[in-house]
Coordinates of C-alpha atoms and ligand atoms in Angstrom, one line a residue:
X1454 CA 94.6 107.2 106.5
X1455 CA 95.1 103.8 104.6
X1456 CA 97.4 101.5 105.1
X1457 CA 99.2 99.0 103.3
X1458 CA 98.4 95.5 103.3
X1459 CA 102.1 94.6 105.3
X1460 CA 101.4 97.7 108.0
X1461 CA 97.6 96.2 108.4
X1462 CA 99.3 92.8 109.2
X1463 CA 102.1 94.2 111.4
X1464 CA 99.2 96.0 113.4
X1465 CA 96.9 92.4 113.5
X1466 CA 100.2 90.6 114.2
X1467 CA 100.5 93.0 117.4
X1468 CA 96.8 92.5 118.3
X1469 CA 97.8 88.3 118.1
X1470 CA 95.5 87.9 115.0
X1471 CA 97.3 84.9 113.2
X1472 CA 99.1 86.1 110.2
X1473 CA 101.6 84.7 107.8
X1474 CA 105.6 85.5 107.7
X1475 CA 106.8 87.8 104.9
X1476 CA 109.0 90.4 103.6
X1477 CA 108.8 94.2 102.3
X1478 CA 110.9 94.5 98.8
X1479 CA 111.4 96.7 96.1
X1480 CA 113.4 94.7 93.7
X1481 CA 113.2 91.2 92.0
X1482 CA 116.8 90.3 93.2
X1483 CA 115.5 91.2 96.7
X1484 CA 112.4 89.5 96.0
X1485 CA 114.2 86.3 95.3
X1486 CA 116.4 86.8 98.4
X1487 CA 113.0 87.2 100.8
X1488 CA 111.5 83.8 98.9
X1489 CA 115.3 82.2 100.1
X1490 CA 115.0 83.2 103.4
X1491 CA 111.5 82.0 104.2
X1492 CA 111.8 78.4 102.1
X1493 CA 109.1 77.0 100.1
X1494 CA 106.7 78.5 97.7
X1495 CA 105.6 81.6 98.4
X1496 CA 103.1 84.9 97.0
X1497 CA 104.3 87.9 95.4
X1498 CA 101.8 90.6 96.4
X1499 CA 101.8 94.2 95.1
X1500 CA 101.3 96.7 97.6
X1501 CA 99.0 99.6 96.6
X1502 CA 96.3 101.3 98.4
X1503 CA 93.9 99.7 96.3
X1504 CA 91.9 96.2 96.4
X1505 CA 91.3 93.7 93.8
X1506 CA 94.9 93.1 93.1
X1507 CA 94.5 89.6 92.4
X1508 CA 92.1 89.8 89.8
X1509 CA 94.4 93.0 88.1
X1510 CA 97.5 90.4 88.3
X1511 CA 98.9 92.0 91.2
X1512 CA 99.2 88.7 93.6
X1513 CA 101.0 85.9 92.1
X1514 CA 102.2 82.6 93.5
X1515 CA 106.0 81.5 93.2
X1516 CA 107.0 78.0 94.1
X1517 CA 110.7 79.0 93.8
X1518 CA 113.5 82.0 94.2
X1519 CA 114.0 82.5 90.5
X1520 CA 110.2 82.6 89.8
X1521 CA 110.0 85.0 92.7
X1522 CA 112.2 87.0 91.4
X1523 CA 110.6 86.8 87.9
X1524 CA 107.2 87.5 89.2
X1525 CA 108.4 90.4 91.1
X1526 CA 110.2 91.6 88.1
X1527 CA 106.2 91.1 86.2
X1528 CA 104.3 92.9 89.0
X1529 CA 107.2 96.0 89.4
X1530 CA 105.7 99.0 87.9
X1531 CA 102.4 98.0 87.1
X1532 CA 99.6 100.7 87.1
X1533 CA 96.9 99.0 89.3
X1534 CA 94.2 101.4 88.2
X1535 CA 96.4 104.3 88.6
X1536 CA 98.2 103.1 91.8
X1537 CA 101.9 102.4 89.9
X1538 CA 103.3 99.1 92.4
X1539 CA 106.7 100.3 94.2
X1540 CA 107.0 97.7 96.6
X1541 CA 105.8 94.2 97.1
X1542 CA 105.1 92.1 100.1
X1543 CA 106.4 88.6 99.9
X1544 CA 105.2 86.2 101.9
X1545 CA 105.0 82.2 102.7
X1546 CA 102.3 80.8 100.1
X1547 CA 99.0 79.1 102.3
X1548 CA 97.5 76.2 101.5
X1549 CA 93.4 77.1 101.4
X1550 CA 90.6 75.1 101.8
X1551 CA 88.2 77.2 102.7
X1552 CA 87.9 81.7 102.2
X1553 CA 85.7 83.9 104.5
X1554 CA 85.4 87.4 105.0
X1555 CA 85.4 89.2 108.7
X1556 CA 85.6 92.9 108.8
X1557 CA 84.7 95.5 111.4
X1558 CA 83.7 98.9 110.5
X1559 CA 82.6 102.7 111.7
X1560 CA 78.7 102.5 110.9
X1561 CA 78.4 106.2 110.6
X1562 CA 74.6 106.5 110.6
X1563 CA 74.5 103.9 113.8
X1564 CA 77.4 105.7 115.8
X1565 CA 78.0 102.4 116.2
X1566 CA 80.7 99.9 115.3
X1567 CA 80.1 96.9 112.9
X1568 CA 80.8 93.6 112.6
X1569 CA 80.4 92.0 109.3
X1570 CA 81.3 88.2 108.8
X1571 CA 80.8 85.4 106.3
X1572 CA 81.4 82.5 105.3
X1573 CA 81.6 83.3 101.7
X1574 CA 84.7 85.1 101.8
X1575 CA 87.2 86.0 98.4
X1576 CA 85.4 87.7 96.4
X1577 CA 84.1 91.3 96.8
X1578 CA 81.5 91.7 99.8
X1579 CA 79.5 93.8 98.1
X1580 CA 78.4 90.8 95.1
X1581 CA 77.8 88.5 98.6
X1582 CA 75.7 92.0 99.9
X1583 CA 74.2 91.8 96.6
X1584 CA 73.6 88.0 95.3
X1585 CA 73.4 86.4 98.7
X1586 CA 72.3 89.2 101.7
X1587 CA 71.7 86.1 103.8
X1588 CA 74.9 84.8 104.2
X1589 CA 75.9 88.0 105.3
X1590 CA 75.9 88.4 108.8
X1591 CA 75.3 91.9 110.4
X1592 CA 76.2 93.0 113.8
X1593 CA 76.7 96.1 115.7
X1594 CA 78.9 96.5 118.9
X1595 CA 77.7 99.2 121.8
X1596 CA 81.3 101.4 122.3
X1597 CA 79.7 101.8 125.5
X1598 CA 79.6 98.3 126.9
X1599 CA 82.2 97.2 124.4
X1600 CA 82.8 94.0 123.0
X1601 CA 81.5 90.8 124.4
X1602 CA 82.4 87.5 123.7
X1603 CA 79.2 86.6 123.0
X1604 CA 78.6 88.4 120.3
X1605 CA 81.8 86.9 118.5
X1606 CA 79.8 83.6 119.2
X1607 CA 76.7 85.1 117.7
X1608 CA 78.5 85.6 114.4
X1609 CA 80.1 82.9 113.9
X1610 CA 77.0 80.6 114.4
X1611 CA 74.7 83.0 112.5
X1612 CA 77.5 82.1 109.4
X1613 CA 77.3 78.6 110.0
X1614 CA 80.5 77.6 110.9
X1615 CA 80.6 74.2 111.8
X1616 CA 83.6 72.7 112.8
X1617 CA 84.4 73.7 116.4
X1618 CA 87.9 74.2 116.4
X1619 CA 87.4 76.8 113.1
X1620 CA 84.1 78.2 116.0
X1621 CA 86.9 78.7 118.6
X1622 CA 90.0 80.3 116.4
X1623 CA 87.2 82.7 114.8
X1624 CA 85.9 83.3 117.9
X1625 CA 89.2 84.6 119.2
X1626 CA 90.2 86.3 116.0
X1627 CA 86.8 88.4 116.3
X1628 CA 87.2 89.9 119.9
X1629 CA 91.3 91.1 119.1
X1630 CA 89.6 92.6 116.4
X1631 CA 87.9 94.9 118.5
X1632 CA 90.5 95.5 120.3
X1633 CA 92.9 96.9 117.1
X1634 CA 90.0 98.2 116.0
X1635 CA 89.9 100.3 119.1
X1636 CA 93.3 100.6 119.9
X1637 CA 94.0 102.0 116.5
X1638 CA 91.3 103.8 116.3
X1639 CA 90.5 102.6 113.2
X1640 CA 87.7 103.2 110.7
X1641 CA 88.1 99.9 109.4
X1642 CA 89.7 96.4 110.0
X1643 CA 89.0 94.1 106.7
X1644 CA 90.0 90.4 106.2
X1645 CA 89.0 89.2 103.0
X1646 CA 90.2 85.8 103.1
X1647 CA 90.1 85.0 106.6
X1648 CA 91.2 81.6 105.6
X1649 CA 91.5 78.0 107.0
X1650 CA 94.3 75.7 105.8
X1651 CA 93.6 72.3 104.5
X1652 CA 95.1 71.5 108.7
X1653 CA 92.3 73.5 109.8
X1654 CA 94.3 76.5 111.0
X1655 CA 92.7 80.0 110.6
X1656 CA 94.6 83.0 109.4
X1657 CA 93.8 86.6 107.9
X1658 CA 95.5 86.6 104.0
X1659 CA 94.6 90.1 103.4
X1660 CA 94.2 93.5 105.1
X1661 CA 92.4 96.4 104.6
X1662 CA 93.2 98.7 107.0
X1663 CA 91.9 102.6 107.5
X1664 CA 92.8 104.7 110.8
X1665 CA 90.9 107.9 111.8
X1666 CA 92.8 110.8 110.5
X1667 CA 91.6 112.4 113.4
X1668 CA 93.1 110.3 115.7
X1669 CA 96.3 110.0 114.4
X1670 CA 98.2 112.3 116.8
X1671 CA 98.0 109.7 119.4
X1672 CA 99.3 107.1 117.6
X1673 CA 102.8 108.4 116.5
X1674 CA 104.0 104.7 115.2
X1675 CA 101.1 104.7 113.0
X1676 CA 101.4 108.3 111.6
X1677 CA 104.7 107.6 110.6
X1678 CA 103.4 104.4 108.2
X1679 CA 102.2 107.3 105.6
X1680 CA 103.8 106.6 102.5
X1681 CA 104.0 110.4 101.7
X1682 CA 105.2 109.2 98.0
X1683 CA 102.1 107.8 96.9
X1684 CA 100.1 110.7 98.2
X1685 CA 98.8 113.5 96.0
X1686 CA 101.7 115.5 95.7
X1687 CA 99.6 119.1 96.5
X1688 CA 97.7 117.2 99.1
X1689 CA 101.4 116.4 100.7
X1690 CA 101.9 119.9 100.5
X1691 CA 99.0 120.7 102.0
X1692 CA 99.4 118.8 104.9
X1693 CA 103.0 120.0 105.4
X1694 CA 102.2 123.6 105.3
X1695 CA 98.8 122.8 108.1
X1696 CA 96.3 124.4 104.7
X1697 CA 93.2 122.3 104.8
X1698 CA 93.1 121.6 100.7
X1699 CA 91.4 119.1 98.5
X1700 CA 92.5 118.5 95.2
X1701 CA 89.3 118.9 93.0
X1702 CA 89.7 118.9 89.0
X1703 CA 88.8 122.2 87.4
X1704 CA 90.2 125.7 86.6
X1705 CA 88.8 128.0 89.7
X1706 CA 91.0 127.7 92.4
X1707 CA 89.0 128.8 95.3
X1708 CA 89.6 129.5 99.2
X1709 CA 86.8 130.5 101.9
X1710 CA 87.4 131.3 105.7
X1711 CA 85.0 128.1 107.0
X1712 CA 84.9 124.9 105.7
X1713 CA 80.5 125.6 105.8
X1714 CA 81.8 129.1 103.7
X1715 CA 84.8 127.1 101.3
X1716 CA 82.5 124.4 101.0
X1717 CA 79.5 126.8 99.2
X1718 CA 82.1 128.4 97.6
X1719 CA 82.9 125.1 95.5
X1720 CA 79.3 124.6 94.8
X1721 CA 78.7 128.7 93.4
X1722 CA 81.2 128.0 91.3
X1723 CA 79.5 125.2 90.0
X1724 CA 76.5 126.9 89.8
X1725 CA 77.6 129.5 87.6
X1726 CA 78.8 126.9 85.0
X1727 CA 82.5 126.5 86.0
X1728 CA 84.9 123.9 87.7
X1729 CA 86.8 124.3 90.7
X1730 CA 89.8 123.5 91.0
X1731 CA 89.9 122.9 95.0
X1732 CA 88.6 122.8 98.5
X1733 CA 90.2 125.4 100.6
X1734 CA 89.3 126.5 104.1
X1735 CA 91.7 128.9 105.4
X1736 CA 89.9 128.6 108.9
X1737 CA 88.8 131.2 111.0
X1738 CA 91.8 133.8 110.5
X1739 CA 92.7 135.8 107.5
X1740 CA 96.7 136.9 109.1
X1741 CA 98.9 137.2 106.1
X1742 CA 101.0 133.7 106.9
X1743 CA 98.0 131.3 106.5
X1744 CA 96.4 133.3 103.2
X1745 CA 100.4 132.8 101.7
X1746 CA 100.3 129.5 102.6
X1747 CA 96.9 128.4 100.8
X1748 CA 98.2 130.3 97.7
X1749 CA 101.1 128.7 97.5
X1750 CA 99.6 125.5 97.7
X1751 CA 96.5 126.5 95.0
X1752 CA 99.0 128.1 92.4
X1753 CA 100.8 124.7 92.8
X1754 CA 98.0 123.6 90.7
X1755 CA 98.7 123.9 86.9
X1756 CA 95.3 123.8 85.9
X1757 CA 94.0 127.1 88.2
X1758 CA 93.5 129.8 86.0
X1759 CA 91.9 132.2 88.4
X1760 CA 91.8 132.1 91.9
X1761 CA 88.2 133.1 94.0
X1762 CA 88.7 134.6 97.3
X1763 CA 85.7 134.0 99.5
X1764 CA 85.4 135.6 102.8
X1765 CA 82.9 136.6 105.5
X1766 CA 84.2 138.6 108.1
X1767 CA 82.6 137.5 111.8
X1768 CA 84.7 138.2 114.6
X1769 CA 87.8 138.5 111.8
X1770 CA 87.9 142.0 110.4
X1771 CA 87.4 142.5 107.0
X1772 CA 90.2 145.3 106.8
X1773 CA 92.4 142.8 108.5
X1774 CA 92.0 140.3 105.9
X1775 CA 92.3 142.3 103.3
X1776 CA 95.8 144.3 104.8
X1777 CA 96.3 139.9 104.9
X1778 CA 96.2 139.4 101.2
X1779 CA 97.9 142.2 100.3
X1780 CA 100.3 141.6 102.5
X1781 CA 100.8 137.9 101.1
X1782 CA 100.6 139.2 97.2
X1783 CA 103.9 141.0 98.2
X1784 CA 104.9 137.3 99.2
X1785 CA 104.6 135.3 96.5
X1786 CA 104.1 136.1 92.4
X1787 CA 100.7 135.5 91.4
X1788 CA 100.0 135.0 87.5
X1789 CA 96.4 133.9 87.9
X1790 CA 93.9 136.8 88.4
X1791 CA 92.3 137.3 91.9
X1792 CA 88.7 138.0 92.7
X1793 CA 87.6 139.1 96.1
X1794 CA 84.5 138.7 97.7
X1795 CA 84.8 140.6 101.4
X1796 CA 81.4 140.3 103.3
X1797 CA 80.5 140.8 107.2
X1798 CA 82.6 142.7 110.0
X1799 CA 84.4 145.9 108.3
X1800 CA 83.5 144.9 104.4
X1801 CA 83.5 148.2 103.1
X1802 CA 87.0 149.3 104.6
X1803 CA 88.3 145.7 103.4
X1804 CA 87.2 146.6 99.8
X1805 CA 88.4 149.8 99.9
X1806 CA 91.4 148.7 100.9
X1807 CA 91.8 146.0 97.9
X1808 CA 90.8 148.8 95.5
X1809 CA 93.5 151.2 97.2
X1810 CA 96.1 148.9 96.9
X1811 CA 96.2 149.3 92.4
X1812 CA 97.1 145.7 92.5
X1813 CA 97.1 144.3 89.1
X1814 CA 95.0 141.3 88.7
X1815 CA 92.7 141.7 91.5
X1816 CA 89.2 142.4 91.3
X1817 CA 87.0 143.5 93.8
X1818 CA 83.3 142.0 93.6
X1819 CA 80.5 143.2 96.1
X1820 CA 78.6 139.7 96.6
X1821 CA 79.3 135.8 96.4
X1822 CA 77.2 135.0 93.1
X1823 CA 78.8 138.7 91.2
X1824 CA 82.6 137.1 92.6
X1825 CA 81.8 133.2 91.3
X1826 CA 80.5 134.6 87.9
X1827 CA 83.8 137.3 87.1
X1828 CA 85.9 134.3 88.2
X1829 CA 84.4 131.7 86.0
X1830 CA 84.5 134.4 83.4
X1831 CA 88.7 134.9 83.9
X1832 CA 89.4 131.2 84.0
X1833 CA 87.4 130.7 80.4
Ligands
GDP3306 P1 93.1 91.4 96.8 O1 92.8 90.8 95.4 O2 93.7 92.8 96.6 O3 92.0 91.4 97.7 O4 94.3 90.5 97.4 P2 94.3 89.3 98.4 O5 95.5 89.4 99.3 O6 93.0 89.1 99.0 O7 94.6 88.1 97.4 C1 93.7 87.7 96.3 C2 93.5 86.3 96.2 O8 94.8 85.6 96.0 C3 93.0 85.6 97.5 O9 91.6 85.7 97.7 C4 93.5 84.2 97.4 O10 92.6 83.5 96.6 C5 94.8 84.4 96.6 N1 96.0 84.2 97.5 C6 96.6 85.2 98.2 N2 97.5 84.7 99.0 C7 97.5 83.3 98.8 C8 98.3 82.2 99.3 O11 99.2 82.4 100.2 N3 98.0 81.0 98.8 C9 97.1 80.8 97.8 N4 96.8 79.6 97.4 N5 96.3 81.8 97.3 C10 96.5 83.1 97.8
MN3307 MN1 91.6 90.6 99.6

């Protein structure tokens, strides 16, 4: 799960990583009121769940209330490659003399976390990855033997920061880092500035700020940070009805039991020249409940025009399943056209079953590739 720019700051402001006071808006005339109450020029920042807002006008600086208010009034509403700006964070303007870039990551293929750092900070990480590797300094943490101060030392030498009051605040920003990181259980803490004012104080301008999905049930004050309004809306759905679904953008809607099984499903589809039009695992169960729920959520989808039904029976039955679908077809009113595929435990009583039941619009196919091709065929 992302977060916002403001919750990543709330969360680094908890942690004691320096940040500056603002306000969460969602008009100009409130906009002007936040820029009143904290005095002085301040930034107008759109808050979307994507980066580069300054460069797509998102981020704008205000010296006073009326031109906060007519910045906010600018920045309201604007598509921020595809992410429309609802709210905006308003916050004391900082005077910068100097931009790096800190960030701590999941390394996936190292199991290990990583600390990135720079001194060339501002712009995207990836151009510094690209134009200048060496002033990128790389460093991974044990989760074993955690953090040690050391290494925050490491970094910031390795960068070549000189100054040794900027060496100690950095220093001290980099180990609370580790400790949101962990505490959160994030996926990845981003500063980019991590800047020092013209007084030499050091403060993080921006987050980027991802938590572990997985993770999220112990961390009930974060959960509730989802902005379940920018979210896909089927995706939303999804979630609330516990159906493991990813919005994909063709015509096949399809559903396996296993995500391994739902997963090849997506890709015979492909194979056979068509275009789903989702990821669906309906789990390990077929029971009527959960096969309802994952077609109400596919038939949500205007653009499914016939719906593959992939399933290998192991310890499920294949009878049971298919009693399951039929069971869930009295449920709900399907338009689209149904194709089977029942394979493994009890397959031939599961088809026989289907083909019992008369159902209009439901076609019983024998194997995976015979099921992919009839369904491709129906959503043409
Ligand atoms: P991003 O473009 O989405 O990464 O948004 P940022 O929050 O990083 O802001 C983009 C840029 O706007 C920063 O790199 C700064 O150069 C500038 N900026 C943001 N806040 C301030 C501020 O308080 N004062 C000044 N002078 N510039 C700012
Ligand atoms: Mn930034």
């Amino acid at each position: 799960m992302d977060l916002y720019e403001y919750q990543g700051k709330q969360l680094f402001a908890r942690h004691g990583i320096p940040v500056s006071e603002g306000r969460l808006v969602e008009t100009p005339a409130a906009a002007r009121g936040a820029a009143e109450e904290l005095g002085g020029p301040v930034v107008v920042k759109a808050q979307v769940l994507v980066g580069g807002r300054g460069k797509a006008g998102g981020i704008r600086l205000a010296t006073t209330p009326e031109e906060a208010e007519a910045r906010a009034g600018d920045i309201l509403g604007l598509d921020i490659r595809g992410h429309v700006v609802r709210r905006l964070w308003i916050e004391k303007a900082s005077e910068i003399a100097k931009e790096y870039y800190l960030s701590l990551t999941f390394d996936r293929g190292a199991k290990q976390p990583l600390y990135m750092f720079t001194t060339h900070g501002g712009v995207d990480i990836e151009e510094v990855a690209a134009t200048t590797p060496e002033a990128l300094v790389r460093l991974h943490v044990d989760p074993l033997e955690g953090f040690h101060p050391w290494q925050a030392r490491r970094l910031v030498y390795a960068a070549g920061v000189e100054d040794p009051s900027e060496q100690k605040q950095i220093v001290a920003i980099v180990g609370k880092l580790y400790e949101v990181f962990v505490g959160c259980d994030a996926m990845l803490c981003e500063i980019n500035p991590l800047i020092v004012t013209p007084d030499g104080e050091v403060r993080a301008l921006d987050s980027k700020f991802t938590v572990d999905d997985n993770a999220l049930f112990r961390h009930p004050d974060i959960a509730e940070m989802r902005d379940t309004a920018a979210a896909d809306p089927l995706e939303s759905l999804a979630r609330e009805k516990h159906v493991t679904y990813v919005k994909l953008d063709g015509e096949v809607g399809v559903l396996g039991n296993g995500a391994g099984l739902s997963m090849s499903t997506v890709d015979v589809v492909t194979f056979v020249g068509g275009r789903p039009a989702n990821f669906c695992d309906l789990g390990g169960g077929g029971d009527a409940q959960g096969v309802v729920d994952a077609l109400s959520v596919i038939t949500q989808d205007p653009q499914v025009k016939s719906i593959f039904f992939n399933i290998f029976g192991g310890i499920t039955r294949c009878d049971e399943v298919a009693r399951g679908i039929l069971q869930a077809l009295e449920q709900i009113r399907i338009t689209a056209p149904i194709v089977v595929r029942l394979d493994g435990t009890n397959a031939e009583e599961g088809r026989r079953i289907l083909a019992d039941s008369g159902s209009a619009g439901l076609h019983v196919e024998p194997t995976m590739l015979d099921a992919a091709r009839r369904a491709v065929e129906l959503a043409a």
